[in-house]
Coordinates of C-alpha atoms and ligand atoms in Angstrom, one line a residue:
M237 CA 16.5 -5.3 -11.0
A238 CA 12.9 -4.5 -9.5
L239 CA 11.2 -2.3 -10.5
L240 CA 10.9 -0.5 -7.2
E241 CA 14.1 -1.0 -4.1
V242 CA 13.4 -0.7 -1.1
E243 CA 16.2 -1.5 1.3
N244 CA 16.8 -0.4 4.3
L245 CA 14.1 2.3 5.5
G246 CA 13.5 4.5 8.2
I247 CA 11.1 6.9 9.5
G248 CA 11.1 9.6 11.5
F249 CA 9.0 11.6 13.4
P250 CA 10.7 14.5 16.3
T251 CA 8.7 13.2 19.7
G252 CA 9.9 15.1 23.3
G253 CA 13.1 15.9 21.6
R254 CA 15.1 13.2 19.4
I255 CA 14.2 11.5 16.9
V256 CA 11.0 8.3 17.8
E257 CA 12.0 6.0 14.1
V258 CA 8.0 4.8 12.9
V259 CA 9.7 2.6 10.5
R260 CA 12.9 0.9 11.2
G261 CA 14.8 -0.2 8.1
V262 CA 12.4 -2.0 6.3
S263 CA 13.3 -3.8 3.4
F264 CA 11.5 -5.4 0.1
K265 CA 11.2 -4.9 -3.4
I266 CA 7.8 -5.5 -6.5
E267 CA 9.4 -7.1 -9.9
A268 CA 8.4 -5.1 -13.0
G269 CA 4.4 -6.5 -13.6
E270 CA 4.5 -8.2 -9.2
S271 CA 2.1 -7.2 -7.2
V272 CA 2.8 -7.4 -3.7
G273 CA 0.8 -7.4 -0.3
L274 CA 1.8 -4.7 2.7
V275 CA 0.1 -6.1 5.6
G276 CA 0.3 -5.7 9.8
E277 CA -2.4 -4.2 12.2
S278 CA -2.8 -0.7 12.5
G279 CA 0.3 1.3 12.9
S280 CA 2.6 -0.3 12.3
G281 CA 3.5 1.5 9.4
K282 CA 2.5 0.5 6.0
S283 CA 1.5 3.6 5.0
Q284 CA 4.1 5.2 6.2
T285 CA 6.3 3.3 4.2
A286 CA 3.5 4.4 0.9
L287 CA 3.8 7.8 1.9
A288 CA 7.9 8.1 2.5
I289 CA 8.0 5.5 -1.8
M290 CA 6.6 8.3 -3.1
R291 CA 8.3 11.4 -0.8
L292 CA 5.0 12.5 0.3
L293 CA 5.5 12.1 4.2
R294 CA 4.0 15.5 5.5
E295 CA 6.1 17.4 8.2
P296 CA 7.6 17.5 10.6
G297 CA 7.7 12.6 9.0
R298 CA 11.1 12.8 7.2
I299 CA 12.9 9.4 5.7
T300 CA 15.5 8.8 8.5
R301 CA 18.0 6.4 6.3
G302 CA 18.1 3.7 3.9
A303 CA 17.2 4.3 0.3
V304 CA 13.9 3.8 -2.9
R305 CA 15.5 3.3 -5.4
F306 CA 12.2 2.9 -8.1
D307 CA 13.8 1.4 -12.4
G308 CA 17.6 2.9 -10.4
T309 CA 16.2 6.3 -9.4
D310 CA 17.3 6.8 -5.6
L311 CA 14.1 8.9 -4.5
T312 CA 15.2 9.5 -1.7
Q313 CA 17.7 12.1 -2.8
A314 CA 15.9 13.0 -6.2
D315 CA 14.4 16.3 -6.3
E316 CA 11.3 17.5 -5.5
A317 CA 10.2 18.2 -9.7
T318 CA 11.7 14.6 -10.6
M319 CA 9.4 13.7 -8.0
R320 CA 6.4 15.9 -9.9
R321 CA 7.1 14.5 -13.1
L322 CA 6.6 11.1 -11.2
R323 CA 3.8 11.2 -8.9
G324 CA 0.6 10.6 -10.6
G325 CA 3.3 9.4 -14.3
A326 CA 5.5 6.5 -13.6
V327 CA 4.6 6.0 -10.3
S328 CA 0.8 6.7 -8.4
I329 CA -1.5 6.3 -5.4
V330 CA -4.7 5.7 -4.6
F331 CA -5.4 6.5 -1.4
Q332 CA -8.7 4.7 1.0
D333 CA -10.9 8.1 1.6
A334 CA -11.7 8.9 -1.8
L335 CA -13.8 11.9 -1.2
S336 CA -10.4 13.3 -0.3
G337 CA -8.7 12.4 -3.5
L338 CA -10.9 13.9 -5.4
N339 CA -11.4 17.8 -5.1
P340 CA -15.2 18.6 -3.7
V341 CA -16.4 21.6 -6.0
F342 CA -14.6 20.3 -9.5
P343 CA -16.8 18.0 -12.0
V344 CA -14.2 15.3 -12.2
G345 CA -14.4 14.8 -15.7
V346 CA -12.0 18.5 -14.5
Q347 CA -9.6 16.8 -12.3
L348 CA -8.9 14.1 -14.6
M349 CA -8.8 15.8 -17.7
D350 CA -6.3 18.0 -15.2
V351 CA -3.5 14.7 -14.3
I352 CA -3.1 13.8 -17.7
A353 CA -2.5 17.9 -19.2
A354 CA 0.0 18.3 -16.1
H355 CA 2.4 14.9 -17.4
R356 CA 1.2 14.9 -21.6
D357 CA 1.5 16.8 -23.7
V358 CA -1.8 16.9 -25.0
T359 CA -4.7 19.1 -26.5
R360 CA -7.5 20.2 -24.2
E361 CA -9.2 17.9 -26.1
Q362 CA -7.0 14.8 -26.6
A363 CA -7.4 15.5 -22.6
R364 CA -10.8 15.0 -23.3
E365 CA -11.2 12.1 -25.1
R366 CA -8.6 10.3 -23.1
A367 CA -10.9 11.3 -20.1
V368 CA -13.3 9.5 -21.5
A369 CA -11.9 6.3 -22.2
M370 CA -10.3 6.8 -19.3
L371 CA -13.0 6.1 -17.1
N372 CA -15.2 3.3 -19.9
L373 CA -11.1 1.9 -18.7
V374 CA -12.9 1.6 -15.1
G375 CA -16.2 0.8 -15.1
I376 CA -18.0 3.6 -15.4
R377 CA -20.9 3.5 -17.7
N378 CA -22.0 7.1 -19.4
A379 CA -18.4 8.2 -19.4
E380 CA -19.2 11.6 -21.5
E381 CA -21.9 12.6 -19.4
R382 CA -20.3 11.6 -16.2
L383 CA -16.9 13.9 -16.9
G384 CA -19.6 17.1 -16.2
H385 CA -20.1 15.5 -12.4
F386 CA -19.2 16.5 -9.0
P387 CA -17.7 13.8 -7.0
H388 CA -20.9 13.5 -4.6
Q389 CA -23.0 12.3 -7.8
F390 CA -21.1 9.4 -7.3
S391 CA -21.6 6.6 -5.5
G392 CA -18.2 5.4 -2.9
G393 CA -17.7 2.2 -5.4
M394 CA -18.3 4.9 -8.0
R395 CA -16.3 7.2 -6.3
Q396 CA -13.6 4.9 -6.0
R397 CA -12.9 3.8 -9.7
V398 CA -13.0 7.7 -10.3
L399 CA -9.4 8.2 -8.3
I400 CA -8.2 5.0 -10.2
A401 CA -8.6 6.5 -13.8
M402 CA -7.1 9.3 -12.3
A403 CA -4.1 7.0 -10.9
V404 CA -3.8 5.3 -14.3
A405 CA -4.5 8.0 -17.0
C406 CA -0.4 8.4 -17.7
E407 CA 0.2 4.2 -17.3
P408 CA 2.1 4.0 -14.5
K409 CA 4.9 1.4 -14.0
L410 CA 4.1 1.3 -9.8
L411 CA 0.4 1.7 -8.1
I412 CA 0.4 2.2 -4.3
A413 CA -2.8 0.9 -3.4
D414 CA -3.8 1.9 0.6
E415 CA -6.5 0.8 1.7
P416 CA -8.6 1.5 -0.9
T417 CA -11.5 -0.2 -0.3
T418 CA -11.8 -0.1 3.6
A419 CA -14.2 2.6 3.1
L420 CA -16.9 0.3 1.0
D421 CA -19.1 -2.5 0.9
V422 CA -18.4 -6.3 0.5
T423 CA -19.3 -6.6 -2.5
V424 CA -18.3 -3.2 -4.5
Q425 CA -14.1 -4.0 -2.9
A426 CA -14.3 -7.2 -4.4
Q427 CA -15.6 -5.2 -8.1
I428 CA -13.0 -2.7 -6.3
V429 CA -10.3 -5.7 -7.0
A430 CA -11.6 -6.9 -9.8
L431 CA -10.8 -3.9 -11.4
L432 CA -7.2 -3.7 -10.6
R433 CA -6.6 -6.9 -11.1
D434 CA -7.7 -6.3 -14.5
L435 CA -5.8 -3.3 -14.4
R436 CA -2.6 -4.6 -13.6
E437 CA -3.2 -6.9 -16.9
R438 CA -4.5 -4.2 -19.4
L439 CA -1.4 -2.2 -18.7
G440 CA 1.2 -4.5 -17.3
L441 CA 1.3 -2.5 -14.5
S442 CA 3.4 -3.2 -10.7
L443 CA 1.1 -3.4 -7.6
L444 CA 1.8 -2.7 -3.9
F445 CA -1.0 -3.3 -2.3
I446 CA -1.9 -2.5 1.5
T447 CA -4.9 -3.7 2.9
H448 CA -6.4 -4.9 6.8
N449 CA -8.2 -7.4 4.6
L450 CA -5.9 -11.3 3.6
D451 CA -8.9 -12.5 1.8
L452 CA -8.4 -9.5 -1.0
M453 CA -4.4 -9.3 -1.7
G454 CA -5.0 -13.1 -1.5
E455 CA -6.7 -12.7 -5.3
I456 CA -4.2 -9.6 -6.2
C457 CA -1.1 -10.2 -4.5
S458 CA 1.5 -12.9 -5.2
R459 CA 3.9 -11.3 -2.6
A460 CA 3.8 -10.3 0.6
V461 CA 5.6 -8.2 3.2
V462 CA 4.5 -8.7 6.6
L463 CA 4.6 -5.6 9.4
Y464 CA 4.9 -5.2 12.8
G465 CA 5.3 -2.2 14.8
G466 CA 7.9 -0.6 12.1
L467 CA 10.5 -3.7 11.6
M468 CA 9.2 -6.7 8.3
M469 CA 8.1 -10.1 10.2
E470 CA 8.3 -12.0 7.3
D471 CA 7.6 -11.2 2.8
S472 CA 6.8 -14.3 1.7
P473 CA 5.0 -15.9 -1.3
V474 CA 1.0 -15.3 -0.3
E475 CA 0.7 -19.5 -0.7
T476 CA 3.0 -19.7 1.3
L477 CA 1.8 -17.7 3.9
F478 CA -1.4 -18.7 3.9
T479 CA -0.4 -22.7 3.5
A480 CA 2.6 -22.6 6.4
P481 CA 2.9 -19.4 7.9
S482 CA 6.5 -19.0 8.6
H483 CA 6.9 -15.8 11.6
P484 CA 4.8 -15.8 14.9
Y485 CA 2.9 -13.1 13.5
S486 CA 2.6 -14.0 10.8
R487 CA -0.1 -16.9 12.3
A488 CA -0.8 -14.8 14.6
L489 CA -2.7 -12.4 12.1
L490 CA -4.6 -15.3 9.9
D491 CA -5.5 -16.6 13.2
C492 CA -7.6 -13.2 13.2
V493 CA -9.2 -13.6 10.1
P494 CA -12.5 -13.7 10.2
R495 CA -14.4 -17.7 9.5
L496 CA -17.5 -19.2 8.4
E497 CA -19.1 -19.9 11.5
D498 CA -18.1 -16.1 12.9
E499 CA -20.3 -13.5 14.2
P500 CA -20.0 -11.5 10.3
G501 CA -17.9 -8.9 10.8
M502 CA -16.4 -9.9 14.2
L503 CA -12.8 -9.5 14.3
R504 CA -10.7 -12.2 16.3
P505 CA -7.6 -9.6 18.4
I506 CA -4.2 -11.0 18.5
E507 CA -4.1 -11.8 22.3
G508 CA -1.7 -8.9 24.2
A509 CA -1.5 -6.1 23.7
A510 CA -0.4 -3.8 20.5
F511 CA 2.4 -2.8 20.3
T512 CA 3.7 0.8 20.5
L513 CA 6.3 2.8 20.1
A514 CA 6.6 4.5 23.6
T515 CA 8.0 1.2 25.1
A516 CA 9.9 0.0 21.4
E517 CA 12.8 -1.5 22.8
A518 CA 15.8 -3.2 21.1
G519 CA 14.6 -6.3 20.8
C520 CA 11.5 -7.8 18.8
P521 CA 8.4 -6.2 18.8
F522 CA 6.4 -9.2 18.8
A523 CA 7.7 -11.1 21.5
P524 CA 5.6 -9.7 24.2
R525 CA 2.8 -10.9 22.3
C526 CA 4.5 -14.0 21.5
V527 CA 3.9 -17.4 22.8
L528 CA 7.3 -18.8 21.5
A529 CA 9.2 -15.3 23.2
D530 CA 12.5 -15.8 25.4
A531 CA 14.2 -14.2 26.6
R532 CA 16.9 -13.3 23.5
C533 CA 14.1 -12.2 21.4
G534 CA 12.6 -9.5 24.1
R535 CA 16.7 -8.0 23.7
E536 CA 17.1 -8.6 20.4
H537 CA 15.7 -8.4 17.5
P538 CA 16.5 -11.2 15.9
P539 CA 17.9 -10.6 12.4
E540 CA 16.8 -11.6 8.6
T541 CA 17.2 -15.7 7.2
G542 CA 16.2 -16.7 4.1
Q543 CA 15.8 -15.2 0.9
H544 CA 14.3 -13.8 -1.6
P545 CA 11.2 -14.7 -2.2
H546 CA 11.6 -15.4 1.3
R547 CA 12.6 -13.9 4.3
I548 CA 11.4 -14.0 8.1
A549 CA 13.1 -12.2 10.7
C550 CA 12.8 -14.5 13.9
W551 CA 14.8 -16.5 16.2
W552 CA 12.9 -19.8 15.3
S553 CA 12.5 -19.3 12.1
G554 CA 13.4 -22.5 10.6
S555 CA 12.9 -23.8 14.5
Ligands
ATP1246 N1 2.9 12.8 13.1 C1 2.8 11.6 13.4 N2 3.1 11.5 14.0 C2 3.9 10.9 15.1 N3 4.4 9.6 14.5 C3 2.9 9.5 13.8 C4 2.5 10.4 12.5 N4 2.4 10.1 11.8 C5 1.9 8.3 11.8 N5 2.7 8.7 13.7 C6 2.6 6.8 13.4 O1 3.7 6.1 12.6 C7 3.2 4.9 13.4 C8 3.0 4.3 11.3 O2 1.8 4.9 11.3 P1 0.9 4.4 10.4 O3 0.4 5.3 9.4 O4 1.5 3.4 8.9 O5 0.6 2.0 10.1 P2 -0.1 1.9 9.1 O6 0.8 0.6 9.5 O7 -1.0 2.8 7.5 O8 -2.2 2.0 10.6 P3 -3.6 1.4 10.0 O9 -3.4 0.6 9.4 O10 -4.4 1.8 10.4 O11 -3.3 2.7 8.7 C9 2.2 4.3 14.0 O12 2.5 5.1 15.0 C10 1.8 6.3 14.0 O13 0.6 5.9 15.3
MG1247 MG1 -2.3 3.4 6.6

């Protein structure tokens, strides 16, 4: 049994008197100790998927179908008390914006100790000791003194380290990181990824790493799930994805990675207009932009072919 099994997950928002699904039946799994990337253009459903796993979807969004089995328990059916115990305990999430994850009016030490005290039967002193140990673990120097500092007294990269310390303080089995480095500059991004890799090894945690940066994903993930228009396009070992992507959308995504000869920071957009849910049809969402697409692609979404760890949803796969 995998640590996390997302099965046929649907997420919807009521829009104009009906429920529009923004995630439309996505399945993937993460084994214990495995790092899986979740990639795809903006709006493809990555964050909603992460929030649904944690049962943190914002109203009026809700899970419309499917199951999220964590360690065998279906979280879509779990009561709120179970979820509160799990969040920050066995499953943790780190978001892109470290400022929104920290309360500006409390010193980081208080926030860190609160997380520890919420999940562990510890005295104030023990919580404090663990908070110091966690800051040390994520590479923050002068940890004792830093406990008393407020979030604004940390740089962006250091704040992200604090958030990661909070996320791993109770030794989660699964850490979800939703674009944890996007707001940071390039050198700091690499440092945070190195930290996550180090923590994964030391703490033996599994990672769901959501990113737009395929290079960073390659640094830390062994498998990648590619989403588009709320559907899985491909689920593939990272190496295979990088060397021989099967899905035309994966190929297009890889073509967007800036190359050495490009101006720094320049992205190569995929040709054609990005998918919008408003015009979502039954067909493959990538069909309107796909060089291979024919009438069937536009009409009918392809079934998944292949087997874990390499699945593809494309009428042209294998041809
Ligand atoms: N409150 C809402 N009401 C309606 N639709 C929403 C709401 N929140 C998100 N969506 C839609 O859900 C879809 C998926 O959004 P999501 O945030 O998961 O994308 P993402 O892949 O994380 O994108 P990004 O890379 O920009 O973070 C988008 O089309 C978005 O417009
Ligand atoms: Mg997102």
